[in-house]
Every structure is written in structure tokens, then in C-alpha cells.
mmCIF file of C-alpha atoms in Angstrom:
data_model
loop_
_atom_site.group_PDB
_atom_site.id
_atom_site.type_symbol
_atom_site.label_atom_id
_atom_site.label_comp_id
_atom_site.label_asym_id
_atom_site.label_seq_id
_atom_site.Cartn_x
_atom_site.Cartn_y
_atom_site.Cartn_z
ATOM 1 C CA MET J 153 -20.588 23.471 10.868
ATOM 2 C CA GLN J 154 -19.752 19.815 11.478
ATOM 3 C CA PRO J 155 -21.221 17.218 9.107
ATOM 4 C CA GLU J 156 -23.275 15.570 11.795
ATOM 5 C CA SER J 157 -24.853 18.845 13.006
ATOM 6 C CA ARG J 158 -25.660 19.731 9.363
ATOM 7 C CA LEU J 159 -27.275 16.311 8.938
ATOM 8 C CA LEU J 160 -29.260 16.730 12.148
ATOM 9 C CA LYS J 161 -30.450 20.170 10.968
ATOM 10 C CA GLU J 162 -31.550 18.667 7.633
ATOM 11 C CA VAL J 163 -33.401 15.837 9.363
ATOM 12 C CA LYS J 164 -35.087 18.265 11.763
ATOM 13 C CA THR J 165 -36.203 20.439 8.871
ATOM 14 C CA GLU J 166 -37.549 17.362 7.056
ATOM 15 C CA ILE J 167 -39.437 16.256 10.211
ATOM 16 C CA GLU J 168 -40.981 19.672 10.531
ATOM 17 C CA ASP J 169 -42.037 19.657 6.877
ATOM 18 C CA VAL J 170 -43.554 16.129 7.146
ATOM 19 C CA THR J 171 -45.317 16.953 10.366
ATOM 20 C CA LEU J 172 -46.748 20.146 8.892
ATOM 21 C CA ASP J 173 -47.857 18.211 5.795
ATOM 22 C CA ILE J 174 -49.599 15.586 7.955
ATOM 23 C CA ILE J 175 -51.334 18.229 9.984
ATOM 24 C CA GLN J 176 -52.480 19.986 6.799
ATOM 25 C CA GLY J 177 -53.751 16.751 5.318
ATOM 26 C CA GLY J 178 -51.042 16.429 2.716
ATOM 27 C CA THR J 179 -52.489 19.196 0.555
ATOM 28 C CA GLY J 180 -50.648 22.122 1.980
ATOM 29 C CA GLU J 181 -53.950 23.546 3.181
ATOM 30 C CA ALA J 182 -55.211 23.679 6.758
ATOM 31 C CA LEU J 183 -57.460 20.813 7.758
ATOM 32 C CA SER J 184 -61.158 21.361 8.161
ATOM 33 C CA PRO J 185 -62.443 21.456 11.744
ATOM 34 C CA PRO J 186 -63.574 17.783 11.870
ATOM 35 C CA CYS J 187 -60.094 16.717 10.762
ATOM 36 C CA THR J 188 -58.503 18.999 13.300
ATOM 37 C CA THR J 189 -60.262 16.995 15.971
ATOM 38 C CA VAL J 190 -58.725 13.806 14.568
ATOM 39 C CA VAL J 191 -55.300 15.440 14.495
ATOM 40 C CA GLN J 192 -55.693 16.214 18.151
ATOM 41 C CA GLY J 193 -56.847 12.647 18.829
ATOM 42 C CA THR J 194 -54.658 10.126 20.492
ATOM 43 C CA ASP J 195 -54.289 7.858 17.462
ATOM 44 C CA LEU J 196 -52.470 10.409 15.329
ATOM 45 C CA SER J 197 -50.633 11.740 18.334
ATOM 46 C CA ASP J 198 -49.431 8.238 19.209
ATOM 47 C CA TRP J 199 -48.504 7.590 15.576
ATOM 48 C CA LEU J 200 -46.518 10.840 15.421
ATOM 49 C CA ARG J 201 -44.782 10.001 18.723
ATOM 50 C CA ILE J 202 -43.811 6.557 17.412
ATOM 51 C CA ARG J 203 -42.533 8.042 14.127
ATOM 52 C CA LEU J 204 -40.610 10.699 16.051
ATOM 53 C CA ASP J 205 -39.023 8.027 18.288
ATOM 54 C CA GLU J 206 -38.100 6.035 15.193
ATOM 55 C CA ILE J 207 -36.521 9.076 13.605
ATOM 56 C CA LYS J 208 -34.614 9.870 16.817
ATOM 57 C CA ASP J 209 -33.383 6.287 16.855
ATOM 58 C CA ALA J 210 -32.313 6.541 13.239
ATOM 59 C CA ILE J 211 -30.427 9.752 13.963
ATOM 60 C CA ASN J 212 -28.754 8.133 16.916
ATOM 61 C CA TYR J 213 -27.817 5.145 14.788
ATOM 62 C CA ILE J 214 -26.315 7.499 12.174
ATOM 63 C CA VAL J 215 -24.295 9.351 14.822
ATOM 64 C CA ASP J 216 -23.192 6.057 16.449
ATOM 65 C CA THR J 217 -22.225 4.652 13.055
ATOM 66 C CA LYS J 218 -20.097 7.723 12.347
ATOM 67 C CA LYS J 219 -18.418 7.401 15.757
ATOM 68 C CA ILE J 220 -17.733 3.714 15.165
ATOM 69 C CA ASN J 221 -16.369 4.396 11.668
ATOM 70 C CA ASP J 222 -14.139 7.173 13.047
ATOM 71 C CA GLU J 223 -12.903 4.846 15.776
ATOM 72 C CA MET J 224 -12.291 2.052 13.255
ATOM 73 C CA ASN J 225 -10.353 4.436 11.034
ATOM 74 C CA MET J 226 -8.307 5.653 13.984
ATOM 75 C CA LEU J 227 -7.527 2.051 15.039
ATOM 76 C CA ALA J 228 -6.607 1.136 11.482
ATOM 77 C CA GLU J 229 -4.280 4.111 11.295
ATOM 78 C CA GLN J 230 -2.709 3.227 14.659
ATOM 79 C CA ASN J 231 -2.208 -0.384 13.503
ATOM 80 C CA GLU J 232 -0.636 0.836 10.266
ATOM 81 C CA LYS J 233 1.715 3.111 12.172
ATOM 82 C CA LYS J 234 2.593 0.279 14.544
ATOM 83 C CA ASN J 235 3.233 -2.080 11.583
ATOM 84 C CA LEU J 236 5.327 0.582 9.875
ATOM 85 C CA LYS J 237 7.404 1.140 12.987
ATOM 86 C CA SER J 238 7.878 -2.619 13.371
ATOM 87 C CA MET J 239 8.919 -2.884 9.723
ATOM 88 C CA LYS J 240 11.430 -0.025 10.176
ATOM 89 C CA VAL J 241 12.967 -1.804 13.159
ATOM 90 C CA GLU J 242 13.167 -5.005 11.130
ATOM 91 C CA LEU J 243 14.740 -3.065 8.233
ATOM 92 C CA GLU J 244 17.394 -1.628 10.513
ATOM 93 C CA LYS J 245 18.173 -5.109 11.845
ATOM 94 C CA LEU J 246 18.508 -6.442 8.314
ATOM 95 C CA LYS J 247 20.728 -3.537 7.307
ATOM 96 C CA SER J 248 22.929 -4.235 10.289
ATOM 97 C CA GLU J 249 23.081 -7.928 9.421
ATOM 98 C CA ILE J 250 23.927 -7.099 5.790
ATOM 99 C CA GLN J 251 26.710 -4.810 6.904
ATOM 100 C CA ARG J 252 28.072 -7.451 9.290
ATOM 101 C CA ARG J 253 28.043 -10.101 6.592
ATOM 102 C CA GLU J 254 29.684 -7.791 4.051
ATOM 103 C CA SER J 255 32.438 -7.047 6.570
ATOM 104 C CA GLN J 256 32.866 -10.758 7.233
ATOM 105 C CA LEU J 257 32.975 -11.473 3.512
ATOM 106 C CA ASN J 258 35.606 -8.791 2.913
ATOM 107 C CA LEU J 259 37.706 -10.184 5.759
ATOM 108 C CA GLU J 260 37.393 -13.724 4.384
ATOM 109 C CA MET J 261 38.351 -12.465 0.925
ATOM 110 C CA LEU J 262 41.504 -10.838 2.397
ATOM 111 C CA VAL J 263 42.381 -14.022 4.243
ATOM 112 C CA THR J 264 41.737 -16.067 1.098
ATOM 113 C CA GLU J 265 43.887 -13.736 -0.972
ATOM 114 C CA GLU J 266 46.681 -13.866 1.605
ATOM 115 C CA LEU J 267 46.527 -17.670 1.724
ATOM 116 C CA SER J 268 46.530 -17.832 -2.094
ATOM 117 C CA ASN J 269 49.639 -15.655 -2.177
ATOM 118 C CA MET J 270 51.338 -17.896 0.391
ATOM 119 C CA ILE J 271 50.400 -21.030 -1.548
ATOM 120 C CA ASN J 272 51.651 -19.522 -4.819
ATOM 121 C CA ASN J 273 54.940 -18.496 -3.203
ATOM 122 C CA ARG J 274 55.428 -21.972 -1.707
ATOM 123 C CA ALA J 275 54.494 -23.614 -4.997
ATOM 124 C CA PHE J 276 57.055 -21.407 -6.749
ATOM 125 C CA ARG J 277 59.742 -22.325 -4.208
ATOM 126 C CA ILE J 278 58.877 -26.014 -4.500
ATOM 127 C CA GLN J 279 59.160 -25.779 -8.253
ATOM 128 C CA GLN J 280 62.519 -24.062 -7.867
ATOM 129 C CA PHE J 281 63.716 -26.875 -5.618
ATOM 130 C CA GLN J 282 62.472 -29.503 -8.024
ATOM 131 C CA ASN J 283 64.387 -27.878 -10.874
ATOM 132 C CA MET J 284 67.618 -27.609 -8.873
ATOM 133 C CA GLN J 285 70.097 -30.315 -8.666
ATOM 134 C CA LEU J 286 70.502 -31.913 -5.309
ATOM 135 C CA MET J 287 73.849 -30.343 -4.478
ATOM 136 C CA GLU J 288 72.725 -26.838 -5.413
ATOM 137 C CA ALA J 289 69.926 -27.007 -2.877
ATOM 138 C CA PHE J 290 72.479 -27.019 -0.030
ATOM 139 C CA PRO J 291 74.938 -24.145 -0.040
#
């Protein structure tokens, strides 16, 4: 049984109990004949109709509120899923950018190392030339 139908059943039972109590004069005993005439009168009948309409409205409000809450929860869940998907896409972009930058850094480190080796070799050769006598430099 769904929660709303259980609630409606409980409200219906309560209405029947209250209506029976009103008809019996609130004592649980049947009303005396003069009171029965009043119960059948339009004033009580109108009052009961108004109360019944109010109860129906209240039940409709409860059902509508549940529907609205369910819809709000569904929309919140959809928004959360949409945000999560967007964040995953952004994460993948960032991972790709990190990988690209790491590759670029590794390449730059290799170039820097190669240039450092070239500079060290040239510096060594320059130092050798500086330590040589002028005639030894030309074979």
C-alpha cells in the first residue's frame, strides 16, 4: 500500500469516527429524537458539508505537497547528476592538460640537459685552448 493511500484511508476512518461522534452527540450514544431532528437540519448538514470540503482540501494539499516534494527531489537529483557529469568532463580536461604540461616539461628538461652538456663540452674545450700554447693550437 502506498503511503498516500494509507494516509487517505486513515483520514477517511477519522472522518467517519468524527461524523459518528457528532451524530451521537459526542457521548457515543444515539441522540434523542429532538436532537435527531437537529442533526437532520440544514445547519448541521451545512456545517458538516463545509468541514468535509475543508478536509478534502487538506487531503488534496497533502497529496499536492507530496507531488511537489517528489518533483523537487527529482529535479535536485537531476541537477546533481548534471553537475557531476560536468565536473567529470572538467576533470578529464584537467587531466589532459596536466599530461600535456608534464610531457612539455619532460621535453624541456631533455633540451635543457642537452644544452647543458653542449655548454659544458664547449667550456671544457675553451679551457683546453686557454691552457695550450699558441703554437700547439695549430697542428
